[in-house]
PDB file of C-alpha atoms in Angstrom:
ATOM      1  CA  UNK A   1      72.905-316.628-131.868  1.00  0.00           C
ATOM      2  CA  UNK A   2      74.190-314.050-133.962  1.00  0.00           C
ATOM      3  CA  UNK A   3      75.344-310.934-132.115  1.00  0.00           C
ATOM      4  CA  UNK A   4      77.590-307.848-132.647  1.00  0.00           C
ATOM      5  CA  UNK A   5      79.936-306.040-130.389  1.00  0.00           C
ATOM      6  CA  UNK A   6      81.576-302.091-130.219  1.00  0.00           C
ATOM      7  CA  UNK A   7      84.170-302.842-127.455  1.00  0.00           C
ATOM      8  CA  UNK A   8      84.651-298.440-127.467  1.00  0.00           C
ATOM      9  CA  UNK A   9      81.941-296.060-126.323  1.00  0.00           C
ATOM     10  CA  UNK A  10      84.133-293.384-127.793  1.00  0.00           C
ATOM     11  CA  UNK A  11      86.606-292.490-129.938  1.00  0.00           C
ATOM     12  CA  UNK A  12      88.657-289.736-129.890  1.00  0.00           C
ATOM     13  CA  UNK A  13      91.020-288.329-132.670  1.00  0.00           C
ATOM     14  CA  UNK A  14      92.151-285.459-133.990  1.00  0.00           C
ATOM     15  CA  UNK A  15      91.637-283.335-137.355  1.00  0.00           C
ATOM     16  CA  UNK A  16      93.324-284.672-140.100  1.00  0.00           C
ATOM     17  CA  UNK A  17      94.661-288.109-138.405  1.00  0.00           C
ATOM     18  CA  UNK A  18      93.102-291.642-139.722  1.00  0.00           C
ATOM     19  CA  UNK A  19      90.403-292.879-137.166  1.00  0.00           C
ATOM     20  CA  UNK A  20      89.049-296.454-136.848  1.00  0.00           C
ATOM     21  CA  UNK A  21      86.059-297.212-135.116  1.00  0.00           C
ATOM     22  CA  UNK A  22      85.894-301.230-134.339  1.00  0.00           C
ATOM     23  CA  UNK A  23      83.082-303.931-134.393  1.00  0.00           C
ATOM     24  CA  UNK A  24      83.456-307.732-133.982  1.00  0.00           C
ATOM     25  CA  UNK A  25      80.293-309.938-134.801  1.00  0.00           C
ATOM     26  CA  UNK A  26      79.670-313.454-134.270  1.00  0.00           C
ATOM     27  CA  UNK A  27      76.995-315.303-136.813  1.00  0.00           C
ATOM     28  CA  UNK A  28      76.062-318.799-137.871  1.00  0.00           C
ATOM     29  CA  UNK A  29      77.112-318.247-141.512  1.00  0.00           C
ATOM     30  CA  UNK A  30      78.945-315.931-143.987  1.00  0.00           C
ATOM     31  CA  UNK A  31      77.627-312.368-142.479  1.00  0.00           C
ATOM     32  CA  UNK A  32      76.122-309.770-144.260  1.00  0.00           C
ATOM     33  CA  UNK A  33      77.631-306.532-142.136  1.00  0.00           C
ATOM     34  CA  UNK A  34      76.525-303.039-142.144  1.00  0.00           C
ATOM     35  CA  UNK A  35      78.318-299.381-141.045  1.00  0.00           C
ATOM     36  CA  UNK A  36      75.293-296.409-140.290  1.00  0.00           C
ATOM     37  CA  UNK A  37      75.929-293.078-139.159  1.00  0.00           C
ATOM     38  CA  UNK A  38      73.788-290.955-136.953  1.00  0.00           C
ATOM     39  CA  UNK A  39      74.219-287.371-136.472  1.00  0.00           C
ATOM     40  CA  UNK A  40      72.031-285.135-133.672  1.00  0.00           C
ATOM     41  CA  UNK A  41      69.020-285.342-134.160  1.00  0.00           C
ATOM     42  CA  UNK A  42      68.938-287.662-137.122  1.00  0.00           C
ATOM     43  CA  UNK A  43      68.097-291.049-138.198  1.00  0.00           C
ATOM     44  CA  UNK A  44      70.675-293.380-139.166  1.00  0.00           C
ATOM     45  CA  UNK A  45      72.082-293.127-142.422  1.00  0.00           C
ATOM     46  CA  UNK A  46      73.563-296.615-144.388  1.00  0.00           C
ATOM     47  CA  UNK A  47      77.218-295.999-144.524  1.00  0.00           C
ATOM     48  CA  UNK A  48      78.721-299.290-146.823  1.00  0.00           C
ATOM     49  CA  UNK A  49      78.328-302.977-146.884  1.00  0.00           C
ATOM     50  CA  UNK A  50      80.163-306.296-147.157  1.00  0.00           C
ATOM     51  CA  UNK A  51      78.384-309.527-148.539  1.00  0.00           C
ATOM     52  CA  UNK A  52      81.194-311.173-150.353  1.00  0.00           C
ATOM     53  CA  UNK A  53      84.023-310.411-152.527  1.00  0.00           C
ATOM     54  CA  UNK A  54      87.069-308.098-151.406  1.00  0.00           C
ATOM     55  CA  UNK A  55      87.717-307.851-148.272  1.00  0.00           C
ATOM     56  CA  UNK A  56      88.068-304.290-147.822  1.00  0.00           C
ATOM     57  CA  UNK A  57      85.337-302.200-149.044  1.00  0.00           C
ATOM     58  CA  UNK A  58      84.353-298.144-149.572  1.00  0.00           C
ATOM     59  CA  UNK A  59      81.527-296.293-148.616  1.00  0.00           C
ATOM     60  CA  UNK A  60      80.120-292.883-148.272  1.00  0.00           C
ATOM     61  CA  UNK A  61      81.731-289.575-147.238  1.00  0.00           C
ATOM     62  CA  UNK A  62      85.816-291.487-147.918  1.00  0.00           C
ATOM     63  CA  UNK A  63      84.905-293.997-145.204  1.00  0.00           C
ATOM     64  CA  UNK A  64      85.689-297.800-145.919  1.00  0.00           C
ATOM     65  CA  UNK A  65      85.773-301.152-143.563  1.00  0.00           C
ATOM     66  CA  UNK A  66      88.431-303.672-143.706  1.00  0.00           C
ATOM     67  CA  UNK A  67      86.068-307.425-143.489  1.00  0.00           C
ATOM     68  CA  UNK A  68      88.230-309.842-141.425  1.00  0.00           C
ATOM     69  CA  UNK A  69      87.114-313.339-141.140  1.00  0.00           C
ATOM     70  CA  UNK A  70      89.719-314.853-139.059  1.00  0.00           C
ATOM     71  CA  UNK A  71      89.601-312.458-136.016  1.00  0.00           C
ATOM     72  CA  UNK A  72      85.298-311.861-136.874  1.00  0.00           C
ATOM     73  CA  UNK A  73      85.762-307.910-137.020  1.00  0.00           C
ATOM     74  CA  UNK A  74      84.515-305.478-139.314  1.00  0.00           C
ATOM     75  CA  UNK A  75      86.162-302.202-138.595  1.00  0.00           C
ATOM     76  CA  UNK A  76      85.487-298.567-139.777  1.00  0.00           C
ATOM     77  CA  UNK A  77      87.773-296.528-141.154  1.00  0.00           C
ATOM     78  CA  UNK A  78      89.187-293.207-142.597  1.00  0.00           C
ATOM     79  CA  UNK A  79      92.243-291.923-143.805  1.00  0.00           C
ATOM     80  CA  UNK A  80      92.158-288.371-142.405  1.00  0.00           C
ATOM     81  CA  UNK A  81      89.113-287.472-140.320  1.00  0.00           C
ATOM     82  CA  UNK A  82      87.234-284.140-140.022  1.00  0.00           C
ATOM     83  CA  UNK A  83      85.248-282.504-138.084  1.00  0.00           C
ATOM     84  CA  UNK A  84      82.461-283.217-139.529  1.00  0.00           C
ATOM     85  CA  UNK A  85      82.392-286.862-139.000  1.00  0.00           C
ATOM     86  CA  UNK A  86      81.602-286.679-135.324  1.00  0.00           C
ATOM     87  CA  UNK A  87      79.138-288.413-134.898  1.00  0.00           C
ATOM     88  CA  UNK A  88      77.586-291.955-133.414  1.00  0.00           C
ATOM     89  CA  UNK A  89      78.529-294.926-135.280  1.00  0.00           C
ATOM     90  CA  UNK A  90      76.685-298.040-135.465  1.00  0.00           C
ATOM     91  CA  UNK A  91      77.997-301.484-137.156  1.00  0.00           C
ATOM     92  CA  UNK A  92      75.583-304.204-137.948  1.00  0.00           C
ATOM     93  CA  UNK A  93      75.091-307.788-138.697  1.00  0.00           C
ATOM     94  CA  UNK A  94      72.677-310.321-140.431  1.00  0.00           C
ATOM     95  CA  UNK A  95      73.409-313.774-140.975  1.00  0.00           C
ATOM     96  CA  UNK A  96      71.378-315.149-144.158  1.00  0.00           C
ATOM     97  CA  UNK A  97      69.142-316.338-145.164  1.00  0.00           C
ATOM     98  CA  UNK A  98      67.573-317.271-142.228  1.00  0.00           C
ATOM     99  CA  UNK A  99      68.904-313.950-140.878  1.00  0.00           C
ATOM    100  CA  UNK A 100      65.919-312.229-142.254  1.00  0.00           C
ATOM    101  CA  UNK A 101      64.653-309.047-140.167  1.00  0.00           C
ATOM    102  CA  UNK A 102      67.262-309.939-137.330  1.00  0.00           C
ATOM    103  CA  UNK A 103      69.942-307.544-138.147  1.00  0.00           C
ATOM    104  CA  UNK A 104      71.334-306.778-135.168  1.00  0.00           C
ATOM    105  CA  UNK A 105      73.342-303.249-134.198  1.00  0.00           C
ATOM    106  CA  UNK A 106      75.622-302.763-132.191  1.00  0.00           C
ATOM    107  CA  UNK A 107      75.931-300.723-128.785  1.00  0.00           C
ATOM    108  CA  UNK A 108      76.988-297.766-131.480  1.00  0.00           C
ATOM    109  CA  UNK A 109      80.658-295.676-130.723  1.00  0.00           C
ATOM    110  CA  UNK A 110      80.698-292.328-130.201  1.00  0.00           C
ATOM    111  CA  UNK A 111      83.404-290.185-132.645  1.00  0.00           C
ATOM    112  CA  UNK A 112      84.595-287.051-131.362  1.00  0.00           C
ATOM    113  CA  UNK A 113      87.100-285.378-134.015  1.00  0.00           C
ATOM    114  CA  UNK A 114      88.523-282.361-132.442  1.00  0.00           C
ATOM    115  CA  UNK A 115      89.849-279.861-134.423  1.00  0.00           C
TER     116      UNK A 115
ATOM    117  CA  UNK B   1      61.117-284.340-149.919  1.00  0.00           C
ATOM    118  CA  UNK B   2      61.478-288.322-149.696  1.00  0.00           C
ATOM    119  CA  UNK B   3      62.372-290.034-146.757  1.00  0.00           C
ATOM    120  CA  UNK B   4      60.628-291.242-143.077  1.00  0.00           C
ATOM    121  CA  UNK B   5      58.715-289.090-140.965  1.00  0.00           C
ATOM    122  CA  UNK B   6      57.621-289.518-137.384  1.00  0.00           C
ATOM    123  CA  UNK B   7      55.567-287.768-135.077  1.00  0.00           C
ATOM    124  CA  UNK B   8      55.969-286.515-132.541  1.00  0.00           C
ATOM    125  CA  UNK B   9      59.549-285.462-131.975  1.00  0.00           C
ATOM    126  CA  UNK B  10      58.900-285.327-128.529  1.00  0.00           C
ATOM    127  CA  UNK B  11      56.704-286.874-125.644  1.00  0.00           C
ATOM    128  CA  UNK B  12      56.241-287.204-121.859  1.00  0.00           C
ATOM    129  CA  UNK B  13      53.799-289.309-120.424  1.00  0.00           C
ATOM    130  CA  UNK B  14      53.029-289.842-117.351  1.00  0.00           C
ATOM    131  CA  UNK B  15      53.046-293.700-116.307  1.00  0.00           C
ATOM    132  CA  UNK B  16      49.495-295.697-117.437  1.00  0.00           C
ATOM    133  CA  UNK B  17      48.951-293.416-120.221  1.00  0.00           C
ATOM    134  CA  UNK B  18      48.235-294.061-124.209  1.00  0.00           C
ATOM    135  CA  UNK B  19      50.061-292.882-127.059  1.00  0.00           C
ATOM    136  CA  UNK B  20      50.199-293.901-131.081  1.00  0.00           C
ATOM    137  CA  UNK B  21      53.404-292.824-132.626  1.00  0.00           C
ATOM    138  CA  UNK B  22      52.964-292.317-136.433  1.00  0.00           C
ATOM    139  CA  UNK B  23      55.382-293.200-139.044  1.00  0.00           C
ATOM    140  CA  UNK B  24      54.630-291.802-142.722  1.00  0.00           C
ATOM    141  CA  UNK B  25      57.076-292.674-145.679  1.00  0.00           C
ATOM    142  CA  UNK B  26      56.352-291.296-149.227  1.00  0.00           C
ATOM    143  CA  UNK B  27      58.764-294.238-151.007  1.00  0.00           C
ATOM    144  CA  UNK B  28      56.462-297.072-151.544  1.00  0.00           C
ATOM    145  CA  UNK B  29      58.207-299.200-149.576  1.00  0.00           C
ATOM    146  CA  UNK B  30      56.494-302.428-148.821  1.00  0.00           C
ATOM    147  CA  UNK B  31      58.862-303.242-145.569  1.00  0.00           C
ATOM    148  CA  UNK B  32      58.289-300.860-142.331  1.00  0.00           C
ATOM    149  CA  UNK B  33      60.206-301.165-138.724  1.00  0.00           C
ATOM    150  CA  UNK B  34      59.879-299.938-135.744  1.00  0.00           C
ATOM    151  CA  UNK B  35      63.040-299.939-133.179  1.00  0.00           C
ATOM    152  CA  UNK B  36      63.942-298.452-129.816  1.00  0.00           C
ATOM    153  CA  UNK B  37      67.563-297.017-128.810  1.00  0.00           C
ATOM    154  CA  UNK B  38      68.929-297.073-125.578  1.00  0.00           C
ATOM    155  CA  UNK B  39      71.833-296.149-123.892  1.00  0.00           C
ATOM    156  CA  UNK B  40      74.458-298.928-123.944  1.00  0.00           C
ATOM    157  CA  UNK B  41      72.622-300.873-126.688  1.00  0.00           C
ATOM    158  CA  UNK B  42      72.257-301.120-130.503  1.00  0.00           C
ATOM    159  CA  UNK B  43      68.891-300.721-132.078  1.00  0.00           C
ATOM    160  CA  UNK B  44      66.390-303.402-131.305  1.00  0.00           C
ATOM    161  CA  UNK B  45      63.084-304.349-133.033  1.00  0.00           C
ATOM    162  CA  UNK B  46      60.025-303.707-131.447  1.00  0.00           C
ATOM    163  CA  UNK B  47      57.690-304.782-134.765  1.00  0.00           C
ATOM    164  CA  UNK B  48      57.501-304.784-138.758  1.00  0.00           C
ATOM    165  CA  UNK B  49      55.333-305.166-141.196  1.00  0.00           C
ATOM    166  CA  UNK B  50      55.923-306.581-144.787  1.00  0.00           C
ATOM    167  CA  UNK B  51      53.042-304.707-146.395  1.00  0.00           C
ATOM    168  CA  UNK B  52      49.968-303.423-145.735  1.00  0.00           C
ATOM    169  CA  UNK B  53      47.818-304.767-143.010  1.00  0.00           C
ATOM    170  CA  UNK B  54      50.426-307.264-141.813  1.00  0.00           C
ATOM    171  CA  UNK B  55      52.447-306.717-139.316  1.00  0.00           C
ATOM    172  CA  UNK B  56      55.176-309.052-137.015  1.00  0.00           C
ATOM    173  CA  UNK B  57      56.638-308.780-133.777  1.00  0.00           C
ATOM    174  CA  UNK B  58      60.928-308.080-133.783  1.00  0.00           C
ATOM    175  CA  UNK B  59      63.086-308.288-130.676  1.00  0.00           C
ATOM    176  CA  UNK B  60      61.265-306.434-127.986  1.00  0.00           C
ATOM    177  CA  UNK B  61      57.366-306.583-128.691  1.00  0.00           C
ATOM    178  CA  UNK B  62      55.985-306.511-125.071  1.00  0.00           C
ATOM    179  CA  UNK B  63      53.898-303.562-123.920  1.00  0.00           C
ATOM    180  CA  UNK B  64      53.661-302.540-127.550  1.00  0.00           C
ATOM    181  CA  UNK B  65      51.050-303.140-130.652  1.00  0.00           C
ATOM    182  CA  UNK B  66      51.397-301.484-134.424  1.00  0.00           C
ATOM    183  CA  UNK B  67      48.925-301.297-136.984  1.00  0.00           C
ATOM    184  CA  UNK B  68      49.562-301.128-141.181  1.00  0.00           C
ATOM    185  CA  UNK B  69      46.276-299.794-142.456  1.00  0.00           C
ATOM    186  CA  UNK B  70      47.919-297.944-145.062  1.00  0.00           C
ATOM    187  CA  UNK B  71      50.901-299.178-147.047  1.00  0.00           C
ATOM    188  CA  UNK B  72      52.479-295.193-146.151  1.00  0.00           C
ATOM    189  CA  UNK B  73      51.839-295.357-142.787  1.00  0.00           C
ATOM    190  CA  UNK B  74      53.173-297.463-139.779  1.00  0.00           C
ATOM    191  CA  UNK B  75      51.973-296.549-136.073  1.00  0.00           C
ATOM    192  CA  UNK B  76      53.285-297.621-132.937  1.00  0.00           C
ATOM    193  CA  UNK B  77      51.352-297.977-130.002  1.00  0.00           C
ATOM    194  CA  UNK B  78      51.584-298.040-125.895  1.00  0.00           C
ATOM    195  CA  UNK B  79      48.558-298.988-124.532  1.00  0.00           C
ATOM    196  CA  UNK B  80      50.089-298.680-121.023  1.00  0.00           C
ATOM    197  CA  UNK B  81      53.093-296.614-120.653  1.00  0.00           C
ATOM    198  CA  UNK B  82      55.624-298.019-118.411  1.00  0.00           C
ATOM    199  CA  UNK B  83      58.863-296.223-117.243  1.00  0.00           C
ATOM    200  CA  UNK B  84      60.780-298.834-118.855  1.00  0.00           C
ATOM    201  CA  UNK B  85      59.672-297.743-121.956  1.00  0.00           C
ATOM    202  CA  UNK B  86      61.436-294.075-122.060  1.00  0.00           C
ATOM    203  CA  UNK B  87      63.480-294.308-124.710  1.00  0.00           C
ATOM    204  CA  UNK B  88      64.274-293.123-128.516  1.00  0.00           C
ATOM    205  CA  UNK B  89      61.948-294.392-131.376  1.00  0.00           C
ATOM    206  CA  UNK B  90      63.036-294.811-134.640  1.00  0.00           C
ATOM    207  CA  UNK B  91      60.630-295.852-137.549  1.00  0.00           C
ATOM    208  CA  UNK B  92      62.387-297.358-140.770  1.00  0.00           C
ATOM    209  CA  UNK B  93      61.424-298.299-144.617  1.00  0.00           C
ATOM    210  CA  UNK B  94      63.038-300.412-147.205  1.00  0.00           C
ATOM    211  CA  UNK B  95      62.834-302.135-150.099  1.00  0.00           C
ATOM    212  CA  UNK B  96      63.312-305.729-150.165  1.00  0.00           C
ATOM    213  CA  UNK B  97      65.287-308.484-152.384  1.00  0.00           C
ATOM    214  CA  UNK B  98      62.907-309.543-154.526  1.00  0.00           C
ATOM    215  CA  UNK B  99      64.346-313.057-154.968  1.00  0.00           C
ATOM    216  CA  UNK B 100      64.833-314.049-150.887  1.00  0.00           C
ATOM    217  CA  UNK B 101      62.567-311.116-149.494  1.00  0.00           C
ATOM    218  CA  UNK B 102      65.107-310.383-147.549  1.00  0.00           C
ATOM    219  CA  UNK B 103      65.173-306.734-146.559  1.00  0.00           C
ATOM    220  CA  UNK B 104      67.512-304.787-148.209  1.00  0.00           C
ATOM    221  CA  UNK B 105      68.683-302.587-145.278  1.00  0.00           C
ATOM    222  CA  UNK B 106      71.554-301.094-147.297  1.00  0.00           C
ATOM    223  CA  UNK B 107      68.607-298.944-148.560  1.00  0.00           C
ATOM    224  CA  UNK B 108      66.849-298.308-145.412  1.00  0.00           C
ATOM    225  CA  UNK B 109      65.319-294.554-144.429  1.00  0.00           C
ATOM    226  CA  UNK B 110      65.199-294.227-140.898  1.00  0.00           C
ATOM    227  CA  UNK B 111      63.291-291.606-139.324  1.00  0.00           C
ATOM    228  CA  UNK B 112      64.256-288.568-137.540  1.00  0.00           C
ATOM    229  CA  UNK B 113      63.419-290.394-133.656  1.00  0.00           C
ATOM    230  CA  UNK B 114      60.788-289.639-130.882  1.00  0.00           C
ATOM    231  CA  UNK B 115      62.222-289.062-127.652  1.00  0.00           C
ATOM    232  CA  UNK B 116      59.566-290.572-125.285  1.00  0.00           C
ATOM    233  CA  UNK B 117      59.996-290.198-121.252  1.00  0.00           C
ATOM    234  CA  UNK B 118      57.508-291.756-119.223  1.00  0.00           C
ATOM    235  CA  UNK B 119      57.556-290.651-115.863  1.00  0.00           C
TER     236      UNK B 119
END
């Protein structure tokens, strides 16, 4: 069965420093695998996407993941973080084509960016 | 402005009573979900529907029915409330792949979230 782990509850870095928020999935097949975003008091927002091709790709707001098929991780992250980007983060996974609605999120990680 | 709305924000009900959570999207999307989130867990499926006046059941259907009457409109119900069921709703849209109908959640609007207690 396809499933999807955030091993952190939290994450805590400061202004300015590179962040990485981790996920590790396990699927059948070649995964599709999601990053969202929720802020207070908001829905969750798509954040990028890998399906195929390179292995590391970009998203919104200067965040990208880094796909690794050997250790099954999909991690989150940023250069230089900011304030702003605290928030709770949420990877994902589907595992086509019978994957279908099953896309399964993760336990989400908390981001604290102090400044 | 486009995007997911649910009503209401907030609920508490006291433990054998009814509700119907409404979901309203104004994008024409054919695909509609309904999840719960809970401490210590990821989003899980309650229902969806792939169009008006179908719907399916997800990941965590008991104690729960939905109706599609409307292609805009996707309620939730609890016929019972149960304490188990305090948690935070999320409705959810998309478009779909129109070669595998798969959903394209890249694309997804989720909705703002009902907090529901049941006490």
């Amino acid at each position: 069965a396809q499933s999807v782990a955030q091993p952190e509850d939290q994450v805590n870095v400061a202004e300015g420093n590179p962040l990485t928020v981790k996920c590790t999935y396990s699927v059948s097949g070649n995964p599709y695998l999601f990053w969202y975003v929720q802020y207070p008091n908001r829905g969750l927002q798509f954040l990028l996407k890998y399906i195929t091709g390179d292995n590391l790709v970009k998203g919104s707001y200067g965040f990208e993941a880094e796909f690794n098929k050997s250790q099954t991780s999909f991690h989150l992250k940023k250069p230089s973080a900011l304030v702003s980007d605290s928030a709770l983060y949420f990877c994902a996974v589907r595992d086509p084509p019978t994957g279908g609605f099953k896309t399964i999120f993760g336990a989400g990680t908390r981001l604290f960016v102090k400044a | 402005n486009a995007g997911v709305t649910q009503t209401p924000k907030f609920r508490v009900l006291k433990t054998g009573q009814s509700m119907t959570l409404l979901c309203a999207q104004d994008m024409n999307h054919e695909y509609m979900y309904w999840y719960r989130q809970d401490p210590g867990m990821g989003l899980r499926l309650i229902h969806y529907s792939v169009g008006e006046g179908t719907t399916a059941k997800g990941e965590v259907p008991d104690g729960y029915n939905v109706s599609r009457l409307k292609k805009q409109n996707f309620l939730l119900g609890l016929e019972s409330a149960a304490p188990s069921q305090t948690s935070v709703y999320f409705c959810a849209s998309s478009r779909f792949s129109s070669g595998t109908l798969i959903p394209l959640m890249e694309q997804a609007f989720f909705g703002q979230g009902t907090r529901l207690t049941v006490v």
